[in-house]
Tab-separated table of C-alpha atoms (C1' of nucleotides) in Angstrom:
chain	number	residue	atom	x	y	z
A	163	MET	CA	-60.807	-33.168	9.412
A	164	ASP	CA	-61.763	-36.121	11.064
A	165	THR	CA	-63.797	-37.480	8.432
A	166	VAL	CA	-62.790	-40.382	6.668
A	167	ASP	CA	-63.568	-41.141	2.943
A	168	VAL	CA	-61.259	-41.798	0.844
A	169	LYS	CA	-61.836	-43.349	-2.431
A	170	PRO	CA	-59.861	-46.646	-2.586
A	171	ILE	CA	-57.241	-46.669	-5.377
A	172	ILE	CA	-56.769	-49.285	-7.958
A	173	VAL	CA	-53.523	-50.679	-9.056
A	174	ASP	CA	-53.229	-53.005	-11.800
A	175	GLY	CA	-56.946	-53.499	-11.441
A	176	LEU	CA	-56.686	-54.802	-7.675
A	177	PRO	CA	-57.850	-52.616	-4.488
A	178	PHE	CA	-54.002	-51.289	-2.979
A	179	ASP	CA	-53.130	-52.725	0.604
A	180	PRO	CA	-55.966	-50.479	2.684
A	181	LEU	CA	-55.126	-50.707	5.887
A	182	ARG	CA	-51.330	-49.197	4.613
A	183	GLN	CA	-53.037	-46.952	2.311
A	184	TYR	CA	-54.429	-44.873	4.801
A	185	GLN	CA	-51.620	-45.138	7.453
A	186	CYS	CA	-50.528	-41.433	8.829
A	187	LYS	CA	-46.996	-40.811	6.723
A	188	VAL	CA	-45.754	-39.537	10.196
A	189	CYS	CA	-46.486	-41.919	12.394
A	190	SER	CA	-48.414	-44.864	10.867
A	191	ALA	CA	-51.830	-44.021	12.503
A	192	HIS	CA	-55.187	-44.108	10.854
A	193	ALA	CA	-54.612	-41.165	8.089
A	194	THR	CA	-57.869	-38.879	8.385
A	195	GLY	CA	-57.208	-36.967	5.043
A	196	PHE	CA	-54.519	-34.615	3.155
A	197	HIS	CA	-53.602	-31.889	5.786
A	198	PHE	CA	-51.466	-29.516	4.506
A	199	ASP	CA	-50.476	-31.389	1.476
A	200	ALA	CA	-49.584	-34.510	2.772
A	201	GLN	CA	-51.541	-37.480	4.081
A	202	SER	CA	-52.018	-37.626	7.746
A	203	CYS	CA	-53.755	-38.407	10.803
A	204	SER	CA	-55.443	-35.350	12.512
A	205	ALA	CA	-52.658	-35.106	15.270
A	206	CYS	CA	-49.899	-35.062	13.306
A	207	ALA	CA	-51.930	-32.252	11.267
A	208	ALA	CA	-52.558	-30.027	14.792
A	209	PHE	CA	-48.906	-30.576	15.780
A	210	PHE	CA	-47.713	-29.338	12.700
A	211	ARG	CA	-50.570	-26.386	12.428
A	212	ARG	CA	-49.468	-25.440	15.941
A	213	THR	CA	-45.368	-25.983	15.965
A	214	VAL	CA	-45.649	-23.706	12.571
A	215	ALA	CA	-48.174	-21.166	13.814
A	216	LEU	CA	-46.460	-20.503	17.113
A	217	GLY	CA	-42.951	-20.508	15.507
A	218	LYS	CA	-41.516	-23.433	17.765
A	219	VAL	CA	-38.129	-24.510	17.483
A	220	PHE	CA	-37.464	-28.187	18.905
A	221	ARG	CA	-34.053	-29.976	19.509
A	222	CYS	CA	-34.164	-33.442	19.133
A	223	GLN	CA	-33.998	-35.939	22.093
A	224	ASN	CA	-31.406	-38.243	21.131
A	225	GLY	CA	-29.125	-35.530	19.387
A	226	ASP	CA	-28.795	-37.391	16.709
A	227	ASN	CA	-32.180	-36.239	14.209
A	228	LYS	CA	-33.049	-39.902	13.554
A	229	CYS	CA	-35.651	-40.758	15.807
A	230	GLU	CA	-38.052	-43.185	14.456
A	231	ILE	CA	-41.551	-41.685	14.529
A	232	VAL	CA	-44.316	-44.415	14.916
A	233	TYR	CA	-48.087	-44.146	16.409
A	234	THR	CA	-47.106	-45.232	20.354
A	235	GLU	CA	-43.992	-42.833	20.098
A	236	ARG	CA	-44.955	-39.983	18.233
A	237	ASN	CA	-44.504	-37.900	21.169
A	238	LEU	CA	-41.342	-38.396	22.196
A	239	CYS	CA	-39.039	-36.155	20.150
A	240	ARG	CA	-40.994	-33.411	18.476
A	241	LYS	CA	-37.877	-32.319	16.882
A	242	CYS	CA	-37.850	-35.570	14.511
A	243	ARG	CA	-42.061	-35.813	14.411
A	244	PHE	CA	-41.864	-32.092	12.920
A	245	ASP	CA	-38.843	-32.709	10.431
A	246	LYS	CA	-40.861	-35.663	9.476
A	247	CYS	CA	-44.146	-33.780	8.813
A	248	LEU	CA	-41.933	-32.009	6.385
A	249	LEU	CA	-40.522	-34.511	4.700
A	250	ILE	CA	-43.746	-36.498	3.938
A	251	GLY	CA	-44.401	-32.844	2.177
A	252	MET	CA	-46.717	-30.850	4.892
A	253	LYS	CA	-46.226	-27.249	3.596
A	254	LYS	CA	-45.748	-24.585	6.132
A	255	GLU	CA	-47.224	-21.729	3.518
A	256	SER	CA	-50.517	-23.984	4.130
A	257	VAL	CA	-50.537	-23.369	7.854
A	258	ARG	CA	-52.519	-19.692	8.027
A	259	PRO	CA	-51.742	-16.800	10.079
A	260	LYS	CA	-53.308	-16.696	13.676
A	261	LYS	CA	-55.972	-14.886	14.065
A	262	THR	CA	-56.307	-11.667	16.375
A	263	VAL	CA	-57.412	-12.536	19.836
A	264	ASN	CA	-60.344	-9.955	19.722
A	265	ALA	CA	-61.438	-11.359	16.171
A	266	VAL	CA	-65.006	-13.012	16.294
A	267	ARG	CA	-66.255	-14.960	13.268
A	268	ALA	CA	-68.224	-12.474	10.792
A	269	TYR	CA	-70.245	-15.215	8.673
A	270	CYS	CA	-69.365	-13.342	6.072
A	271	THR	CA	-68.725	-15.226	2.662
A	272	THR	CA	-71.293	-17.105	0.675
A	273	SER	CA	-70.980	-20.500	2.259
A	274	GLY	CA	-70.918	-19.412	5.622
A	275	LEU	CA	-73.989	-16.625	5.544
A	276	LYS	CA	-75.902	-19.497	3.889
A	277	ARG	CA	-75.083	-21.695	6.798
A	278	ASN	CA	-75.339	-19.308	9.638
A	279	LYS	CA	-78.229	-16.907	8.656
A	280	ARG	CA	-78.807	-16.250	11.731
A	281	PHE	CA	-75.424	-15.061	12.897
A	282	ALA	CA	-74.487	-12.867	9.336
A	283	THR	CA	-73.836	-9.187	9.998
A	284	VAL	CA	-73.974	-8.747	6.105
A	285	SER	CA	-75.734	-10.116	3.371
A	286	VAL	CA	-75.195	-11.514	0.226
A	287	ILE	CA	-76.279	-9.544	-3.378
A	288	ASN	CA	-75.387	-9.960	-6.784
A	289	MET	CA	-72.508	-8.593	-8.017
A	290	ALA	CA	-70.777	-8.264	-11.376
A	291	PRO	CA	-69.495	-11.705	-11.708
A	292	SER	CA	-65.794	-10.599	-11.956
A	293	ILE	CA	-65.897	-10.475	-8.359
A	294	LYS	CA	-66.068	-13.639	-6.551
A	295	SER	CA	-68.428	-13.640	-3.211
A	296	PRO	CA	-68.956	-10.257	-3.120
A	297	LEU	CA	-71.316	-8.952	-0.234
A	298	SER	CA	-72.763	-6.079	0.743
A	299	ALA	CA	-72.266	-3.856	3.720
A	300	PRO	CA	-75.704	-3.275	6.030
A	301	SER	CA	-76.507	-0.593	5.120
A	302	SER	CA	-79.897	2.109	5.799
A	303	GLN	CA	-80.427	2.056	1.929
A	304	SER	CA	-79.743	-1.615	1.195
A	305	THR	CA	-83.058	-3.566	0.128
A	306	SER	CA	-81.408	-6.648	1.193
A	307	GLU	CA	-82.943	-9.196	3.713
A	308	PRO	CA	-82.235	-7.979	7.462
A	309	VAL	CA	-79.332	-8.893	9.544
A	310	SER	CA	-78.660	-10.107	12.745
A	311	GLU	CA	-78.158	-7.855	15.609
A	312	SER	CA	-76.502	-10.494	17.477
A	313	GLU	CA	-73.570	-9.140	20.034
A	314	GLU	CA	-71.604	-11.795	19.265
A	315	CYS	CA	-70.547	-10.678	15.797
A	316	GLN	CA	-68.809	-7.910	14.677
A	317	SER	CA	-68.887	-6.262	11.294
A	318	VAL	CA	-66.054	-6.365	9.009
A	319	GLN	CA	-64.020	-3.527	7.737
A	320	PRO	CA	-65.542	-2.535	4.351
A	321	ILE	CA	-62.913	-1.698	1.460
A	322	VAL	CA	-64.058	0.505	-1.333
A	323	ALA	CA	-65.355	-1.503	-4.238
A	324	PRO	CA	-64.430	-0.260	-7.727
A	325	SER	CA	-68.121	1.566	-8.827
A	326	SER	CA	-67.737	0.365	-12.430
A	327	SER	CA	-68.117	-2.937	-11.073
A	328	THR	CA	-71.620	-2.401	-9.499
A	329	SER	CA	-74.824	-0.961	-10.312
A	330	PRO	CA	-74.631	3.013	-10.751
A	331	THR	CA	-77.254	3.516	-8.698
A	332	ARG	CA	-76.682	2.154	-5.688
A	333	SER	CA	-73.342	2.920	-3.562
A	334	VAL	CA	-72.067	-0.452	-2.711
A	335	VAL	CA	-69.260	-0.886	-0.205
A	336	GLU	CA	-67.992	-4.503	-0.776
A	337	TYR	CA	-66.509	-6.591	2.059
A	338	ALA	CA	-63.263	-8.155	1.570
A	339	PRO	CA	-63.227	-12.022	1.130
A	340	MET	CA	-63.384	-13.954	4.288
A	341	SER	CA	-59.040	-15.063	3.539
A	342	HIS	CA	-58.303	-10.756	4.274
A	343	ALA	CA	-61.598	-9.424	5.954
A	344	PHE	CA	-61.138	-11.742	8.833
A	345	TYR	CA	-57.639	-13.293	8.960
A	346	ARG	CA	-55.025	-10.702	9.796
A	347	PRO	CA	-54.118	-8.777	7.016
A	348	ALA	CA	-51.310	-9.982	5.202
A	349	PRO	CA	-49.729	-6.362	4.433
A	350	SER	CA	-48.361	-6.302	1.155
A	351	THR	CA	-44.839	-5.379	2.420
A	352	LEU	CA	-44.571	-8.408	4.498
A	353	LYS	CA	-46.160	-10.585	1.769
A	354	LEU	CA	-43.409	-9.136	0.051
A	355	LEU	CA	-40.613	-10.305	2.982
A	356	ILE	CA	-41.696	-13.766	3.176
A	357	GLU	CA	-41.445	-14.450	-0.519
A	358	GLU	CA	-38.093	-13.089	-0.793
A	359	GLU	CA	-36.556	-14.450	2.065
A	360	MET	CA	-38.246	-18.144	0.615
A	361	ARG	CA	-36.874	-17.531	-2.718
A	362	ILE	CA	-33.378	-16.808	-0.797
A	363	SER	CA	-33.502	-19.982	1.145
A	364	GLU	CA	-34.429	-21.881	-2.598
A	365	ARG	CA	-31.465	-20.358	-4.298
A	366	ARG	CA	-28.803	-21.369	-0.822
A	367	ARG	CA	-30.726	-24.705	-1.300
A	368	ILE	CA	-29.632	-24.799	-5.036
A	369	LEU	CA	-26.474	-23.265	-4.651
A	370	PHE	CA	-24.632	-25.255	-1.741
A	371	CYS	CA	-26.434	-28.489	-1.309
A	372	GLU	CA	-25.583	-32.053	-2.490
A	373	ARG	CA	-29.263	-33.554	-2.448
A	374	PRO	CA	-31.391	-34.828	-5.425
A	375	VAL	CA	-32.887	-31.733	-7.487
A	376	GLY	CA	-36.532	-32.500	-6.594
A	377	SER	CA	-35.852	-31.999	-2.839
A	378	LEU	CA	-33.916	-28.328	-3.545
A	379	LEU	CA	-36.422	-26.814	-5.822
A	380	GLY	CA	-39.532	-25.308	-4.676
A	381	ALA	CA	-39.183	-22.331	-2.372
A	382	SER	CA	-41.555	-24.271	0.430
A	383	ASN	CA	-39.146	-24.203	3.444
A	384	SER	CA	-37.884	-21.490	4.995
A	385	CYS	CA	-34.741	-22.812	6.468
A	386	PRO	CA	-32.259	-23.615	3.578
A	387	PHE	CA	-30.671	-26.746	5.399
A	388	MET	CA	-31.430	-29.625	7.005
A	389	GLN	CA	-29.121	-31.394	9.254
A	390	ALA	CA	-27.574	-33.468	6.406
A	391	ASP	CA	-26.542	-30.811	4.253
A	392	ILE	CA	-24.183	-28.988	6.886
A	393	LYS	CA	-20.762	-29.744	7.316
A	394	PRO	CA	-17.348	-27.928	8.902
A	395	LEU	CA	-17.104	-24.616	7.454
A	396	CYS	CA	-13.916	-24.202	5.322
A	397	PHE	CA	-12.855	-20.239	5.539
A	398	ARG	CA	-11.386	-21.084	2.046
A	399	SER	CA	-14.555	-21.920	0.271
A	400	PHE	CA	-16.589	-19.460	2.614
A	401	ARG	CA	-14.671	-16.907	0.806
A	402	LYS	CA	-15.308	-17.755	-2.493
A	403	SER	CA	-18.956	-17.722	-1.821
A	404	ILE	CA	-19.068	-14.303	-0.621
A	405	ARG	CA	-19.985	-12.741	-3.512
A	406	THR	CA	-23.220	-15.226	-4.168
A	407	HIS	CA	-24.064	-13.939	-0.873
A	408	ILE	CA	-23.828	-10.669	-1.576
A	409	LEU	CA	-25.737	-11.099	-5.005
A	410	LEU	CA	-28.724	-12.742	-2.990
A	411	ILE	CA	-28.431	-9.486	-0.482
A	412	TYR	CA	-28.639	-7.298	-3.774
A	413	GLU	CA	-31.796	-9.137	-5.308
A	414	TRP	CA	-33.653	-8.785	-1.765
A	415	LEU	CA	-32.860	-5.120	-2.238
A	416	ARG	CA	-34.408	-5.220	-5.784
A	417	ALA	CA	-37.355	-6.851	-4.815
A	418	TRP	CA	-38.369	-3.421	-2.638
A	419	PRO	CA	-39.910	-0.966	-4.914
A	420	GLU	CA	-38.480	1.559	-3.125
A	421	TYR	CA	-35.204	0.672	-3.822
A	422	SER	CA	-35.550	1.857	-7.926
A	423	MET	CA	-36.841	5.234	-6.420
A	424	LEU	CA	-33.868	5.666	-4.634
A	425	GLY	CA	-30.414	7.274	-6.145
A	426	ASN	CA	-27.268	5.641	-6.666
A	427	ASN	CA	-25.295	6.587	-4.114
A	428	ASP	CA	-28.630	5.978	-1.541
A	429	GLN	CA	-28.761	2.270	-3.679
A	430	ILE	CA	-25.007	1.685	-2.234
A	431	ALA	CA	-25.619	2.838	1.079
A	432	LEU	CA	-28.403	0.515	1.782
A	433	LEU	CA	-26.558	-2.202	0.004
A	434	ARG	CA	-23.498	-1.630	1.793
A	435	LYS	CA	-25.279	-1.967	5.201
A	436	CYS	CA	-27.424	-4.602	3.982
A	437	VAL	CA	-24.494	-6.506	3.078
A	438	LEU	CA	-22.720	-6.160	6.839
A	439	TYR	CA	-26.363	-6.329	8.836
A	440	HIS	CA	-27.514	-9.702	6.701
A	441	THR	CA	-24.557	-11.171	7.331
A	442	VAL	CA	-24.767	-10.756	10.983
A	443	LEU	CA	-28.417	-12.111	11.042
A	444	ASP	CA	-28.896	-14.735	9.005
A	445	PRO	CA	-26.712	-17.210	10.562
A	446	CYS	CA	-28.304	-16.567	13.649
A	447	PHE	CA	-31.595	-17.506	12.118
A	448	ILE	CA	-30.334	-20.685	10.211
A	449	THR	CA	-28.434	-21.702	13.558
A	450	MET	CA	-31.677	-21.193	15.150
A	451	GLN	CA	-33.870	-22.683	12.760
A	452	LEU	CA	-31.868	-26.031	12.909
A	453	GLY	CA	-31.793	-26.366	16.418
A	454	ASP	CA	-28.463	-27.301	17.266
A	455	MET	CA	-26.886	-24.641	19.401
A	456	SER	CA	-23.479	-26.385	19.325
A	457	LYS	CA	-23.037	-25.447	15.804
A	458	PHE	CA	-23.291	-22.231	14.492
A	459	VAL	CA	-24.434	-22.378	10.834
A	460	MET	CA	-23.281	-19.684	7.945
A	461	PRO	CA	-25.358	-19.037	5.307
A	462	ASN	CA	-23.381	-21.342	2.774
A	463	GLY	CA	-24.752	-24.335	4.891
A	464	GLY	CA	-20.774	-24.669	6.339
A	465	TYR	CA	-20.848	-24.261	10.300
A	466	VAL	CA	-18.264	-23.933	13.309
A	467	SER	CA	-18.670	-25.465	16.552
A	468	THR	CA	-19.696	-23.070	19.041
A	469	ARG	CA	-17.886	-25.429	22.031
A	470	GLU	CA	-14.635	-25.230	23.278
A	471	ASP	CA	-13.881	-28.894	22.848
A	472	CYS	CA	-14.779	-29.024	19.534
A	473	ASP	CA	-12.830	-27.729	16.479
A	474	ASP	CA	-14.886	-28.227	13.742
A	475	GLY	CA	-14.676	-25.397	11.144
A	476	TRP	CA	-12.006	-24.148	12.937
A	477	GLN	CA	-9.018	-25.979	11.591
A	478	ASP	CA	-6.041	-24.929	10.395
A	479	GLU	CA	-6.100	-24.014	6.805
A	480	LYS	CA	-3.598	-23.121	3.842
A	481	GLU	CA	-4.457	-19.308	4.327
A	482	ILE	CA	-5.468	-18.891	7.699
A	483	SER	CA	-4.721	-20.538	10.978
A	484	ARG	CA	-6.735	-22.052	13.655
A	485	GLU	CA	-5.227	-19.480	15.824
A	486	SER	CA	-5.959	-16.692	13.530
A	487	LYS	CA	-9.536	-18.017	13.148
A	488	LYS	CA	-9.998	-18.425	17.054
A	489	MET	CA	-8.497	-14.705	17.683
A	490	ILE	CA	-10.688	-13.020	14.933
A	491	TYR	CA	-14.117	-14.616	14.721
A	492	TRP	CA	-14.502	-16.453	18.465
A	493	PRO	CA	-15.358	-13.168	20.346
A	494	LEU	CA	-17.502	-12.273	17.357
A	495	LEU	CA	-19.321	-15.759	17.401
A	496	ASP	CA	-19.641	-15.535	20.980
A	497	GLY	CA	-21.385	-12.074	21.126
A	498	LEU	CA	-23.738	-13.053	18.236
A	499	MET	CA	-24.446	-16.146	20.453
A	500	SER	CA	-25.302	-14.881	23.346
A	501	THR	CA	-26.725	-11.544	22.152
A	502	ILE	CA	-28.870	-12.352	19.771
A	503	VAL	CA	-29.188	-15.953	19.071
A	504	GLN	CA	-30.459	-17.122	22.694
A	505	PRO	CA	-32.719	-14.152	22.676
A	506	MET	CA	-34.358	-15.121	19.572
A	507	ILE	CA	-34.688	-18.924	20.780
A	508	ASP	CA	-36.098	-17.536	24.152
A	509	MET	CA	-38.432	-15.635	22.266
A	510	ALA	CA	-38.846	-18.211	19.648
A	511	ILE	CA	-39.425	-15.668	17.265
A	512	THR	CA	-41.129	-16.930	14.483
A	513	PHE	CA	-40.058	-16.854	10.478
A	514	GLU	CA	-42.430	-13.526	9.706
A	515	GLU	CA	-41.209	-11.940	12.855
A	516	PHE	CA	-37.691	-12.536	11.399
A	517	VAL	CA	-38.119	-11.619	8.117
A	518	ALA	CA	-40.017	-8.143	9.425
A	519	LEU	CA	-36.672	-7.694	12.023
A	520	LYS	CA	-34.309	-8.372	9.079
A	521	ALA	CA	-36.122	-5.543	7.050
A	522	LEU	CA	-36.423	-3.269	10.191
A	523	VAL	CA	-32.477	-3.671	10.801
A	524	SER	CA	-31.699	-2.946	7.077
A	525	PHE	CA	-33.634	0.163	6.771
A	526	GLN	CA	-33.532	1.540	10.193
A	527	GLY	CA	-29.525	0.631	10.274
A	528	THR	CA	-28.885	2.444	6.536
A	529	MET	CA	-31.044	5.906	7.649
A	530	CYS	CA	-27.982	7.877	8.973
A	531	ASP	CA	-26.236	7.447	5.528
A	532	ILE	CA	-29.060	8.417	3.276
A	533	SER	CA	-29.830	11.678	1.338
A	534	ASP	CA	-32.169	14.182	2.578
A	535	ASP	CA	-33.797	13.417	-1.050
A	536	GLY	CA	-33.646	9.587	-0.330
A	537	ARG	CA	-34.890	10.031	3.383
A	538	PRO	CA	-38.430	10.569	2.869
A	539	ILE	CA	-38.947	6.842	0.897
A	540	MET	CA	-36.716	5.226	3.420
A	541	LYS	CA	-39.045	6.214	6.278
A	542	HIS	CA	-42.305	5.159	4.243
A	543	THR	CA	-40.724	1.900	3.982
A	544	LEU	CA	-39.689	1.898	7.497
A	545	ASP	CA	-43.340	2.827	8.531
A	546	ALA	CA	-44.578	-0.028	6.469
A	547	ILE	CA	-41.988	-2.347	7.563
A	548	CYS	CA	-42.845	-1.526	11.577
A	549	ARG	CA	-47.050	-1.760	10.819
A	550	SER	CA	-46.333	-5.163	9.510
A	551	LEU	CA	-43.832	-6.168	12.177
A	552	HIS	CA	-46.809	-5.399	14.858
A	553	GLU	CA	-49.715	-7.046	12.761
A	554	ILE	CA	-47.868	-10.451	13.192
A	555	VAL	CA	-46.926	-9.920	17.148
A	556	PRO	CA	-49.748	-12.324	18.108
A	557	ASP	CA	-52.146	-10.257	20.094
A	558	GLY	CA	-52.476	-10.925	24.056
A	559	ASP	CA	-51.097	-9.480	27.196
A	560	LYS	CA	-47.876	-9.953	25.995
A	561	LYS	CA	-48.382	-8.103	22.556
A	562	ALA	CA	-46.211	-4.978	23.565
A	563	MET	CA	-43.443	-7.009	25.249
A	564	ARG	CA	-42.723	-8.956	22.210
A	565	PHE	CA	-43.199	-6.453	19.803
A	566	GLY	CA	-40.588	-4.496	22.059
A	567	ASN	CA	-37.931	-7.644	22.395
A	568	ILE	CA	-38.408	-8.095	18.675
A	569	VAL	CA	-37.266	-4.071	18.360
A	570	LEU	CA	-34.699	-4.505	20.981
A	571	LEU	CA	-32.337	-7.086	18.924
A	572	LEU	CA	-31.484	-4.030	16.726
A	573	SER	CA	-29.061	-2.812	18.798
A	574	PRO	CA	-26.887	-6.508	19.319
A	575	VAL	CA	-27.048	-6.436	15.647
A	576	PHE	CA	-25.945	-2.959	15.290
A	577	ASP	CA	-23.244	-3.550	17.709
A	578	THR	CA	-21.784	-7.160	15.998
A	579	ALA	CA	-22.114	-5.384	12.989
A	580	LEU	CA	-19.548	-2.537	14.107
A	581	ASN	CA	-17.575	-5.314	15.731
A	582	PHE	CA	-17.731	-7.345	12.881
A	583	VAL	CA	-16.061	-4.162	10.651
A	584	GLU	CA	-13.507	-3.671	13.248
A	585	SER	CA	-12.034	-6.974	13.220
A	586	HIS	CA	-11.837	-6.724	9.441
A	587	HIS	CA	-9.974	-3.894	9.627
A	588	LYS	CA	-7.453	-5.402	11.780
A	589	VAL	CA	-7.574	-8.573	9.355
A	590	HIS	CA	-6.488	-6.554	6.901
A	591	PHE	CA	-4.331	-4.287	8.948
A	592	PHE	CA	-2.466	-7.272	9.807
A	593	ASP	CA	-3.125	-9.647	6.507
A	594	LEU	CA	-3.868	-11.885	8.844
A	595	TRP	CA	-5.733	-13.540	5.646
A	596	HIS	CA	-7.275	-12.152	2.387
A	597	LEU	CA	-10.761	-11.310	2.171
A	598	ASP	CA	-12.493	-10.862	-1.033
A	599	SER	CA	-11.887	-7.411	-2.559
A	600	LEU	CA	-15.839	-6.472	-2.849
A	601	LEU	CA	-16.090	-7.530	0.630
A	602	LEU	CA	-13.435	-5.473	1.650
A	603	GLN	CA	-15.030	-2.507	-0.595
A	604	PHE	CA	-17.841	-2.511	1.689
A	605	LEU	CA	-16.138	-2.530	4.831
A	606	LYS	CA	-13.902	-0.311	4.333
A	607	ASN	CA	-16.431	2.568	3.897
A	608	LYS	CA	-17.663	4.812	7.285
A	609	VAL	CA	-20.143	2.303	9.454
B	760	DC	C1'	-76.965	-30.867	-0.551
B	761	DC	C1'	-71.916	-32.879	-0.008
B	762	DT	C1'	-66.473	-33.468	1.096
B	763	DC	C1'	-62.430	-31.819	2.078
B	764	DA	C1'	-58.996	-29.647	4.696
B	765	DA	C1'	-58.544	-25.436	7.242
B	766	DG	C1'	-58.790	-23.055	12.538
B	767	DG	C1'	-60.946	-23.418	17.688
B	768	DT	C1'	-61.710	-25.698	21.867
B	769	DC	C1'	-60.799	-27.418	26.000
B	770	DA	C1'	-61.100	-32.108	28.344
B	771	DA	C1'	-56.794	-35.018	29.323
B	772	DT	C1'	-52.746	-35.281	30.239
C	325	DA	C1'	-47.688	-26.594	28.385
C	326	DT	C1'	-49.262	-29.921	25.068
C	327	DT	C1'	-51.749	-33.154	22.965
C	328	DG	C1'	-55.798	-35.059	19.901
C	329	DA	C1'	-60.437	-35.332	19.550
C	330	DC	C1'	-64.354	-33.236	18.602
C	331	DC	C1'	-66.198	-29.017	16.586
C	332	DT	C1'	-67.584	-25.308	13.113
C	333	DT	C1'	-66.119	-22.811	8.901
C	334	DG	C1'	-65.041	-21.753	4.157
C	335	DA	C1'	-64.609	-23.362	-0.651
C	336	DG	C1'	-65.806	-26.198	-4.018
C	337	DG	C1'	-68.280	-29.777	-6.591
DNA sequence: CCTCAAGGTCAAT
DNA sequence: ATTGACCTTGAGG
């Protein structure tokens, strides 16, 4: 990581200013290369890696998210340093999931084996060219070179290779490539969830941000908004955007292969509950990601102030008065902040944990509305989600507690959703303001 | 062989 | 608890 060997760039026949050329784009210290897709020093790279891996959320020391990040003062504001990392193009996805605590290096890839023969627990054999870096399992039948018995090493879990790819005379077990065998396996459920959530963020950016197109495209950031994107909520425009949110939720559901296997009524039940639960959960996580607890940020980038002394987002509108807004939504907001947002911050819930929680809430909360035919499908999905969540919670003494704390968030989400429905029944009954008709249909049904 | 860019470790803070 | 120098590793040339 610290080796410096950057080929000089010739600009117009002259070497580019070398001092500036090798600067870290975050703090202007000496860059050690490209880290997570951006030119930076090793310190900023390590900082970025830790921040992403641990799912940290920071607050700006000055409160304005405008701190200058320079070499001598780069540790003064972690929020602005991290924002700068993202700004210069560091990619969160390039940070790989944290390894399990008990995992021991397996030295099981081709180059690892070549360089570390004495630690090798498996050996290289020739496989069909279609399989990259294939490795054989240590086996009594194996004719390959002997392997070390070092106690430091644990063999990796084998996966059965397609028999057609190997000699028919030898039963061969293929070891998954390093990224799967050694790093925590990324279950397809979790992968799907993360990809889908990133897509939702990208769609929200495109729909609701006023930015140059270049920074809208590319699902590289799990948070749809930056501080500069958000503005005080206008209830009227939020109401106009409700169908867009419902559409995004519908797309999220359709990404599940299991969704198409459900009957029509079950599909509608699931969509109805997802509209409700996502409406509760999504703004909580966006709020946490933006890190300013005085602003509760909705999925269209509008925010309401959570401080009694600030009226942002609460002002009178033609269609709904300040008084009505406060009466209906302040208690809901208060509940959300204390029972969902604050616990999320306290445990520093990661993006991966959040997407698993959201799926858990969606499927668990709908179970009671699903037909007998649909139940096994739902149960199967729920099991997969639980496994994924359990996988991504970091190993250690507190794994069980952390897993438990995440699951405990289900209850306040269900509670708030129930309050949300009750409040909107009142809104509708007393004609306090006109809700979107599609949303009303979802809310009218029993919850 | 080499380089690059990941992750891990641990003394210093 | 966080930082950052230093280390090892895997992939690819």
